[in-house]
Tab-separated table of C-alpha atoms in Angstrom:
chain	number	residue	atom	x	y	z
O	433	MET	CA	33.211	-16.243	-1.833
O	434	SER	CA	32.826	-17.179	1.761
O	435	PRO	CA	30.773	-20.370	1.996
O	436	ARG	CA	29.227	-19.808	5.400
O	437	ARG	CA	28.861	-16.174	5.953
O	438	ARG	CA	26.338	-15.139	8.526
O	439	ALA	CA	23.115	-13.313	7.651
O	440	ALA	CA	21.384	-10.648	9.763
O	441	ILE	CA	18.325	-8.490	9.543
O	442	VAL	CA	19.493	-4.922	9.207
O	443	GLY	CA	16.342	-2.990	8.344
O	444	VAL	CA	12.561	-3.400	8.968
O	445	ALA	CA	9.602	-1.105	8.369
O	446	GLU	CA	5.815	-1.163	7.869
O	447	SER	CA	3.838	0.991	5.523
O	448	GLU	CA	0.451	2.432	6.259
O	449	LEU	CA	-1.801	0.186	8.147
O	450	GLY	CA	-5.617	-0.015	8.697
O	451	ARG	CA	-7.511	1.170	5.871
O	452	THR	CA	-5.529	2.484	2.695
O	453	PRO	CA	-7.736	2.972	-0.287
O	454	HIS	CA	-5.220	5.510	-1.735
O	455	LEU	CA	-2.542	2.851	-2.096
O	456	THR	CA	-2.133	-0.378	-4.087
O	457	VAL	CA	-0.502	-3.649	-3.063
O	458	LEU	CA	2.734	-2.541	-4.995
O	459	SER	CA	2.827	0.915	-3.494
O	460	GLN	CA	2.463	-0.644	-0.022
O	461	GLN	CA	5.476	-2.810	-0.751
O	462	ALA	CA	7.326	0.110	-2.281
O	463	ARG	CA	6.757	2.324	0.582
O	464	ALA	CA	7.771	-0.334	3.157
O	465	SER	CA	10.908	-1.254	1.282
O	466	SER	CA	12.121	2.426	0.844
O	467	ALA	CA	11.693	2.847	4.599
O	468	ALA	CA	13.446	-0.451	5.623
O	469	LEU	CA	16.401	0.348	3.348
O	470	ALA	CA	16.574	3.818	4.494
O	471	GLU	CA	16.706	2.594	8.039
O	472	ALA	CA	19.620	0.261	7.150
O	473	GLY	CA	21.436	2.954	5.448
O	474	LEU	CA	21.070	1.068	2.161
O	475	THR	CA	19.513	1.638	-1.299
O	476	LEU	CA	17.819	-0.497	-3.958
O	477	GLY	CA	21.125	-0.503	-5.691
O	478	ASP	CA	22.542	-2.664	-2.918
O	479	VAL	CA	19.798	-5.340	-3.250
O	480	ASP	CA	20.621	-8.423	-5.286
O	481	GLY	CA	18.053	-10.571	-3.868
O	482	LEU	CA	14.282	-9.982	-3.936
O	483	PHE	CA	11.705	-12.071	-2.188
O	484	THR	CA	7.872	-11.456	-2.013
O	485	ALA	CA	4.686	-13.125	-1.850
O	486	GLY	CA	0.951	-12.214	-2.110
O	487	ASN	CA	0.700	-9.408	-4.446
O	488	TRP	CA	-1.920	-11.408	-6.550
O	489	SER	CA	0.227	-11.395	-9.662
O	490	TRP	CA	0.998	-14.544	-11.597
O	491	ALA	CA	4.705	-13.741	-10.959
O	492	PRO	CA	4.843	-11.590	-7.855
O	493	ALA	CA	8.673	-11.173	-7.813
O	494	LEU	CA	8.674	-10.218	-11.477
O	495	THR	CA	6.027	-7.659	-11.004
O	496	LEU	CA	7.533	-6.070	-7.960
O	497	ALA	CA	11.004	-5.925	-9.481
O	498	GLU	CA	9.703	-4.056	-12.448
O	499	TYR	CA	7.613	-1.645	-10.272
O	500	LEU	CA	10.702	-0.942	-8.133
O	501	GLY	CA	12.964	-0.548	-11.253
O	502	MET	CA	15.201	-3.439	-10.025
O	503	HIS	CA	17.230	-6.334	-11.867
O	504	PRO	CA	17.987	-8.564	-8.887
O	505	ASP	CA	20.363	-11.650	-9.397
O	506	HIS	CA	18.235	-13.765	-7.296
O	507	LEU	CA	14.268	-14.134	-7.202
O	508	ASP	CA	12.064	-15.960	-4.778
O	509	GLY	CA	8.250	-15.815	-4.991
O	510	THR	CA	7.664	-18.606	-2.609
O	511	ASN	CA	3.985	-18.463	-1.316
O	512	ILE	CA	2.979	-20.769	1.366
O	513	GLY	CA	0.597	-18.345	3.055
O	514	GLY	CA	1.315	-16.353	6.165
O	515	SER	CA	4.520	-18.416	6.840
O	516	SER	CA	6.033	-17.326	3.526
O	517	PHE	CA	8.199	-14.568	5.099
O	518	GLU	CA	9.807	-16.797	7.766
O	519	ALA	CA	10.514	-19.209	4.847
O	520	HIS	CA	12.068	-16.215	2.839
O	521	ILE	CA	14.412	-15.476	5.673
O	522	GLY	CA	15.561	-19.064	5.525
O	523	HIS	CA	16.019	-18.919	1.866
O	524	ALA	CA	17.755	-15.583	1.824
O	525	THR	CA	20.127	-16.846	4.597
O	526	ALA	CA	20.914	-19.889	2.598
O	527	ALA	CA	21.674	-17.725	-0.430
O	528	ILE	CA	23.870	-15.390	1.711
O	529	GLU	CA	25.719	-18.341	3.309
O	530	ALA	CA	26.381	-19.812	-0.188
O	531	GLY	CA	27.735	-16.431	-1.463
O	532	LEU	CA	25.129	-15.962	-4.147
O	533	ILE	CA	23.839	-12.648	-2.695
O	534	ASP	CA	24.834	-9.952	-0.273
O	535	VAL	CA	21.681	-8.094	0.429
O	536	ALA	CA	18.002	-9.464	0.313
O	537	LEU	CA	14.787	-7.617	0.311
O	538	ILE	CA	11.663	-9.251	1.647
O	539	THR	CA	8.303	-7.645	0.999
O	540	TYR	CA	4.717	-7.871	1.392
O	541	GLY	CA	1.688	-5.625	0.820
O	542	SER	CA	-2.203	-6.003	0.865
O	543	THR	CA	-5.229	-3.723	0.478
O	544	GLN	CA	-7.416	-6.637	1.794
O	545	ARG	CA	-9.689	-4.246	3.976
O	546	SER	CA	-10.149	-1.817	1.235
O	547	ASP	CA	-10.962	-4.503	-1.355
O	548	ARG	CA	-12.602	-6.767	1.023
O	549	THR	CA	-11.120	-9.623	-1.096
O	550	ARG	CA	-11.452	-12.125	1.750
O	551	GLY	CA	-15.178	-12.348	1.062
O	552	ARG	CA	-14.739	-13.077	-2.565
O	553	PRO	CA	-15.206	-16.858	-3.468
O	554	ARG	CA	-12.319	-18.538	-4.920
O	555	PRO	CA	-12.256	-21.848	-6.912
O	556	GLY	CA	-11.566	-25.103	-5.127
O	557	THR	CA	-8.348	-26.662	-5.558
O	558	LEU	CA	-7.494	-30.416	-4.962
O	559	THR	CA	-9.358	-31.649	-1.905
O	560	GLU	CA	-11.037	-28.119	-1.278
O	561	GLN	CA	-13.491	-29.198	-4.052
O	562	TYR	CA	-14.801	-31.601	-1.517
O	563	GLU	CA	-15.200	-28.911	1.394
O	564	GLN	CA	-16.455	-25.734	-0.206
O	565	PRO	CA	-19.643	-27.127	-1.759
O	566	PHE	CA	-20.755	-28.197	1.729
O	567	GLY	CA	-20.386	-24.689	3.061
O	568	LEU	CA	-17.256	-24.705	4.998
O	569	PRO	CA	-16.258	-21.047	5.287
O	570	GLN	CA	-12.609	-20.394	4.593
O	571	PRO	CA	-10.446	-19.898	6.596
O	572	VAL	CA	-12.381	-19.634	9.798
O	573	GLY	CA	-14.332	-22.778	9.329
O	574	ALA	CA	-11.051	-24.858	9.043
O	575	TYR	CA	-9.836	-23.298	12.325
O	576	ALA	CA	-13.077	-23.915	13.997
O	577	LEU	CA	-12.870	-27.535	13.196
O	578	ALA	CA	-9.383	-27.588	14.755
O	579	ALA	CA	-10.677	-25.726	17.813
O	580	ALA	CA	-13.508	-28.064	18.223
O	581	ARG	CA	-11.485	-31.183	18.130
O	582	TYR	CA	-8.835	-29.777	20.391
O	583	MET	CA	-11.354	-28.741	23.053
O	584	HIS	CA	-13.063	-32.177	22.727
O	585	GLU	CA	-9.889	-34.037	23.162
O	586	TYR	CA	-8.313	-31.993	25.955
O	587	GLY	CA	-11.295	-30.374	27.669
O	588	VAL	CA	-9.925	-26.872	26.860
O	589	THR	CA	-12.678	-24.184	27.415
O	590	SER	CA	-13.706	-21.112	25.387
O	591	GLU	CA	-12.455	-19.143	28.404
O	592	GLU	CA	-8.947	-20.407	27.840
O	593	LEU	CA	-9.080	-19.580	24.046
O	594	ALA	CA	-10.139	-16.090	24.936
O	595	GLU	CA	-7.119	-15.569	27.213
O	596	VAL	CA	-5.023	-15.270	24.065
O	597	ALA	CA	-7.111	-12.420	22.824
O	598	VAL	CA	-6.886	-10.831	26.182
O	599	SER	CA	-3.157	-10.903	26.323
O	600	ALA	CA	-2.789	-9.560	22.871
O	601	ARG	CA	-4.873	-6.683	23.649
O	602	GLN	CA	-2.813	-5.983	26.725
O	603	TRP	CA	0.280	-5.730	24.402
O	604	ALA	CA	-1.633	-3.661	21.791
O	605	ALA	CA	-2.554	-1.056	24.605
O	606	ARG	CA	1.229	-0.236	24.657
O	607	ASN	CA	1.519	0.109	20.698
O	608	PRO	CA	0.303	3.350	19.358
O	609	ARG	CA	-0.020	1.772	15.850
O	610	ALA	CA	-2.376	-1.035	16.996
O	611	TYR	CA	-5.599	-1.045	15.269
O	612	HIS	CA	-7.480	-1.922	18.475
O	613	ARG	CA	-6.129	-0.682	22.019
O	614	ASP	CA	-9.000	-0.618	24.333
O	615	PRO	CA	-8.816	-3.325	26.977
O	616	ILE	CA	-10.862	-6.376	26.714
O	617	THR	CA	-11.788	-9.269	29.170
O	618	VAL	CA	-12.524	-12.990	28.794
O	619	ALA	CA	-16.197	-12.128	29.094
O	620	ASP	CA	-15.941	-9.572	26.293
O	621	VAL	CA	-14.467	-12.165	23.959
O	622	LEU	CA	-17.230	-14.724	24.971
O	623	ALA	CA	-19.957	-11.971	24.395
O	624	SER	CA	-18.849	-11.160	20.925
O	625	PRO	CA	-20.809	-12.866	18.114
O	626	LEU	CA	-20.049	-16.451	17.256
O	627	ILE	CA	-18.308	-16.700	13.638
O	628	ALA	CA	-17.806	-20.373	13.420
O	629	GLU	CA	-18.512	-22.185	16.498
O	630	PRO	CA	-16.556	-22.360	18.804
O	631	LEU	CA	-14.708	-19.162	17.664
O	632	HIS	CA	-16.194	-15.834	18.451
O	633	LYS	CA	-15.453	-12.679	16.683
O	634	LEU	CA	-12.763	-11.608	19.128
O	635	ASP	CA	-11.128	-15.023	18.592
O	636	CYS	CA	-10.444	-14.007	15.092
O	637	CYS	CA	-7.785	-11.817	13.447
O	638	LEU	CA	-8.319	-8.379	12.147
O	639	VAL	CA	-8.979	-7.618	8.372
O	640	THR	CA	-6.663	-4.782	7.623
O	641	ASP	CA	-4.594	-3.175	4.720
O	642	GLY	CA	-0.864	-2.927	5.278
O	643	GLY	CA	2.643	-3.570	3.968
O	644	GLY	CA	5.992	-4.562	5.536
O	645	ALA	CA	9.635	-5.087	4.491
O	646	VAL	CA	12.865	-6.703	5.923
O	647	VAL	CA	16.253	-6.326	4.720
O	648	VAL	CA	18.837	-9.086	5.185
O	649	ALA	CA	22.569	-8.563	4.780
O	650	ALA	CA	25.710	-10.682	4.821
O	651	GLU	CA	28.149	-10.031	7.716
O	652	ASP	CA	30.602	-8.478	5.457
O	653	ARG	CA	28.154	-5.776	4.832
O	654	TRP	CA	27.284	-5.238	8.360
O	655	GLN	CA	29.818	-2.414	8.756
O	656	ASP	CA	27.895	-0.428	6.022
O	657	VAL	CA	24.626	-0.446	7.774
O	658	ALA	CA	23.203	2.004	10.161
O	659	THR	CA	21.382	-0.393	12.558
O	660	ARG	CA	22.352	-3.080	14.998
O	661	PRO	CA	22.191	-6.394	13.041
O	662	VAL	CA	19.820	-9.025	14.301
O	663	VAL	CA	21.433	-12.488	13.410
O	664	VAL	CA	19.539	-15.297	11.734
O	665	ARG	CA	20.547	-18.282	13.859
O	666	GLY	CA	18.259	-21.143	12.648
O	667	HIS	CA	15.360	-21.830	10.320
O	668	ALA	CA	13.109	-24.711	9.411
O	669	GLU	CA	9.958	-24.981	7.281
O	670	THR	CA	7.340	-27.701	6.330
O	671	THR	CA	3.908	-28.479	5.286
O	672	THR	CA	1.386	-30.976	6.529
O	673	HIS	CA	-1.462	-30.505	4.083
O	674	THR	CA	-3.375	-28.021	1.910
O	675	SER	CA	-6.983	-28.671	2.905
O	676	ILE	CA	-8.143	-29.014	6.525
O	677	SER	CA	-9.688	-32.231	5.795
O	678	GLN	CA	-6.424	-33.866	4.903
O	679	MET	CA	-4.563	-32.609	8.260
O	680	PRO	CA	-3.107	-35.571	9.845
O	681	ASP	CA	-3.844	-34.440	13.293
O	682	LEU	CA	-6.148	-31.425	14.006
O	683	THR	CA	-4.307	-30.865	17.216
O	684	VAL	CA	-0.657	-30.826	16.163
O	685	THR	CA	0.806	-28.514	13.521
O	686	GLY	CA	4.044	-28.757	11.544
O	687	ALA	CA	5.602	-26.589	14.357
O	688	ALA	CA	6.225	-29.974	15.925
O	689	ARG	CA	8.868	-30.357	13.305
O	690	THR	CA	10.116	-26.961	12.507
O	691	GLY	CA	10.358	-25.595	16.078
O	692	PRO	CA	12.756	-28.352	17.409
O	693	LEU	CA	14.677	-28.317	14.093
O	694	ALA	CA	15.080	-24.457	14.055
O	695	LEU	CA	16.311	-24.471	17.737
O	696	GLU	CA	18.663	-27.355	17.036
O	697	ARG	CA	20.096	-25.511	14.133
O	698	ALA	CA	20.606	-22.454	16.115
O	699	GLY	CA	22.297	-24.391	18.895
O	700	VAL	CA	19.833	-23.291	21.561
O	701	THR	CA	16.975	-24.668	23.574
O	702	HIS	CA	13.574	-23.593	24.805
O	703	GLU	CA	14.961	-22.210	27.959
O	704	ASP	CA	17.079	-19.797	25.921
O	705	VAL	CA	14.194	-18.011	24.285
O	706	ASP	CA	13.330	-14.542	25.670
O	707	LEU	CA	10.629	-13.527	23.319
O	708	LEU	CA	7.952	-15.286	21.117
O	709	ALA	CA	6.512	-13.976	17.774
O	710	ILE	CA	3.716	-16.474	17.056
O	711	TYR	CA	1.298	-16.161	14.204
O	712	ASP	CA	-2.161	-15.455	15.786
O	713	SER	CA	-4.694	-15.705	13.067
O	714	PHE	CA	-7.078	-17.218	15.585
O	715	THR	CA	-6.772	-17.793	19.178
O	716	ILE	CA	-6.690	-21.608	18.546
O	717	THR	CA	-3.639	-21.063	16.158
O	718	VAL	CA	-1.577	-19.693	19.133
O	719	LEU	CA	-2.539	-22.628	21.620
O	720	LEU	CA	-1.804	-25.281	19.037
O	721	THR	CA	1.520	-23.645	18.086
O	722	LEU	CA	2.703	-23.247	21.654
O	723	GLU	CA	2.103	-26.903	22.253
O	724	SER	CA	3.529	-27.995	18.934
O	725	LEU	CA	6.732	-25.972	19.371
O	726	GLY	CA	7.254	-27.602	22.750
O	727	PHE	CA	6.686	-24.725	25.132
O	728	CYS	CA	3.657	-26.511	26.653
O	729	LYS	CA	2.447	-30.131	26.889
O	730	PRO	CA	-0.675	-31.092	24.830
O	731	GLY	CA	-3.901	-29.367	26.320
O	732	GLU	CA	-1.880	-27.086	28.591
O	733	ALA	CA	-1.395	-23.945	26.438
O	734	GLY	CA	-4.611	-22.278	27.567
O	735	ARG	CA	-3.591	-22.336	31.183
O	736	PHE	CA	-0.106	-21.323	30.153
O	737	VAL	CA	-1.521	-18.253	28.677
O	738	ALA	CA	-4.174	-17.562	31.339
O	739	ALA	CA	-1.341	-17.593	33.979
O	740	GLY	CA	0.056	-14.371	32.398
O	741	ARG	CA	3.293	-15.979	31.135
O	742	THR	CA	2.958	-14.339	27.684
O	743	ALA	CA	1.288	-10.985	28.718
O	744	PRO	CA	3.248	-7.876	29.751
O	745	GLY	CA	5.491	-8.603	32.642
O	746	GLY	CA	5.348	-12.455	31.942
O	747	GLU	CA	8.157	-14.744	31.912
O	748	LEU	CA	7.804	-15.403	28.067
O	749	PRO	CA	6.506	-12.378	26.287
O	750	MET	CA	4.611	-13.114	23.208
O	751	ASN	CA	3.258	-10.830	20.270
O	752	THR	CA	4.409	-7.713	21.908
O	753	ASN	CA	2.925	-5.438	19.249
O	754	GLY	CA	-0.701	-6.884	19.917
O	755	GLY	CA	-0.461	-9.483	16.966
O	756	GLY	CA	-2.777	-10.122	14.314
O	757	LEU	CA	-5.660	-10.145	16.906
O	758	SER	CA	-5.279	-6.456	17.809
O	759	TYR	CA	-2.389	-4.772	15.891
O	760	THR	CA	-2.763	-5.576	12.191
O	761	HIS	CA	-3.602	-8.342	9.849
O	762	PRO	CA	-3.479	-7.681	6.147
O	763	GLY	CA	-4.052	-11.239	5.017
O	764	MET	CA	-0.583	-12.686	5.432
O	765	TYR	CA	0.792	-11.534	8.714
O	766	GLY	CA	4.290	-13.310	8.918
O	767	ILE	CA	6.267	-10.378	7.846
O	768	PHE	CA	5.094	-8.351	10.854
O	769	LEU	CA	6.237	-11.062	13.257
O	770	LEU	CA	9.759	-10.525	11.970
O	771	ILE	CA	9.545	-6.832	12.120
O	772	GLU	CA	8.499	-6.788	15.899
O	773	ALA	CA	10.999	-9.272	16.891
O	774	THR	CA	13.740	-7.347	15.247
O	775	ARG	CA	12.753	-4.183	17.081
O	776	GLN	CA	12.704	-5.895	20.275
O	777	LEU	CA	16.065	-7.432	19.981
O	778	ARG	CA	17.631	-4.163	18.948
O	779	GLY	CA	15.881	-2.562	21.966
O	780	ASP	CA	14.220	-0.014	19.822
O	781	PHE	CA	11.348	0.767	22.396
O	782	ARG	CA	13.821	1.159	25.390
O	783	ASP	CA	13.782	4.997	25.086
O	784	GLN	CA	9.972	5.040	24.938
O	785	PRO	CA	8.822	3.962	28.364
O	786	ASP	CA	5.578	5.865	28.095
O	787	GLN	CA	3.006	5.956	25.412
O	788	PRO	CA	2.935	9.544	23.965
O	789	ASP	CA	-0.956	9.696	24.165
O	790	GLN	CA	-1.159	7.997	27.569
O	791	PRO	CA	1.485	9.222	29.811
O	792	GLY	CA	2.343	6.849	32.653
O	793	ARG	CA	1.431	3.764	30.514
O	794	PRO	CA	4.554	1.578	30.319
O	795	GLY	CA	6.001	0.849	26.935
O	796	ARG	CA	6.425	-2.557	25.393
O	797	GLN	CA	10.221	-3.031	25.466
O	798	VAL	CA	11.169	-6.498	26.721
O	799	GLU	CA	14.131	-5.778	28.751
O	800	GLY	CA	17.328	-8.015	28.216
O	801	ALA	CA	15.761	-9.953	25.344
O	802	GLU	CA	18.689	-11.571	23.402
O	803	LEU	CA	16.940	-14.442	21.605
O	804	ALA	CA	13.602	-14.568	19.942
O	805	LEU	CA	11.563	-17.344	18.241
O	806	VAL	CA	9.514	-16.264	15.324
O	807	HIS	CA	6.908	-18.749	13.915
O	808	GLY	CA	4.688	-18.361	10.897
O	809	THR	CA	1.630	-20.352	10.014
O	810	GLY	CA	0.040	-20.459	6.484
O	811	GLY	CA	-3.086	-21.597	4.928
O	812	VAL	CA	-5.465	-23.529	7.202
O	813	LEU	CA	-2.738	-24.697	9.766
O	814	SER	CA	-1.026	-26.044	6.378
O	815	SER	CA	2.502	-24.704	6.426
O	816	THR	CA	4.745	-23.674	9.190
O	817	SER	CA	8.093	-21.941	9.290
O	818	THR	CA	10.183	-21.181	12.354
O	819	VAL	CA	13.126	-18.672	12.627
O	820	VAL	CA	15.413	-18.104	15.547
O	821	LEU	CA	17.020	-14.618	15.812
O	822	SER	CA	19.410	-13.149	18.243
O	823	ARG	CA	21.251	-9.873	19.043
O	824	SER	CA	24.491	-9.576	17.199
């Protein structure tokens, strides 16, 4: 047993996205898992660690293991919202480094759009019992509170928030699988209906079905895989609250801790990062995250995005698949951040310079990308998990 074996992502895949009434949460996960393992050149028999969240079972890992016909040696059903899968990467890497497992399968599936589960009331927990009776809509109301405070404190405008959605749509236009690909402007965002002031409809993520899977393997298995491994360099996770009323500072997220710590553990700095995959449940999520991670000073993220730095052709490309705002968002989006970052670092889009349905439109490959920072956010800005990935 080698105590410090490196771990790498060796396979990724989505299942069907959009609206999938013919699929269940479990079949979403099964399809994505099968495709990710096939890409890696592995089988379920190679997997000895299973990680999952969000299939609405009392024991998601047990339910999925039975459904897939697996008997894994290591189980992890950690659920901290949309950042669960970045946390799973860290947990799987730790298990691999300790010699507990060789191959981990991380999965997620949702039929949220078909079921419209987001609109169903859920019982209040802990301090939420003091928020829900007063009509705070979840989760958009909580993010609206953070946005209102942030805009008040720093003088940030709705136009600057809208720039995040515009940049995401520019990337989505280069992704044939994106749910929305038509171009939008800042004016379009501001003209869309207010959902929870100050957030407009186009400031909010999509509501879709979908599933995804990520395969992580120990380095002594890399010779067995069919892809170029993407190495897990660093990871950190934390939580600051459950309910938005208990958030210590509505303008600072846990990324202020997990970002610097993940970079330190990876032995790199902000200047080394070529690509960002940032959870974009709402436009405000991105601005707060960029600042908390340390890529911008407080109150400057809106101008940072408006200057085109994260858009196609910018110096720090972000959410190159279109993100949760334009690509897909089946309730817990974090696994799709990992999928896109992996494909970018492998150079999967290099041979696809033009979109097949729109000849002449450039593809989304970020040339020369060697290091990516992936950041998940869960709950109502409640949990954060940061992962640093690099080309092997």
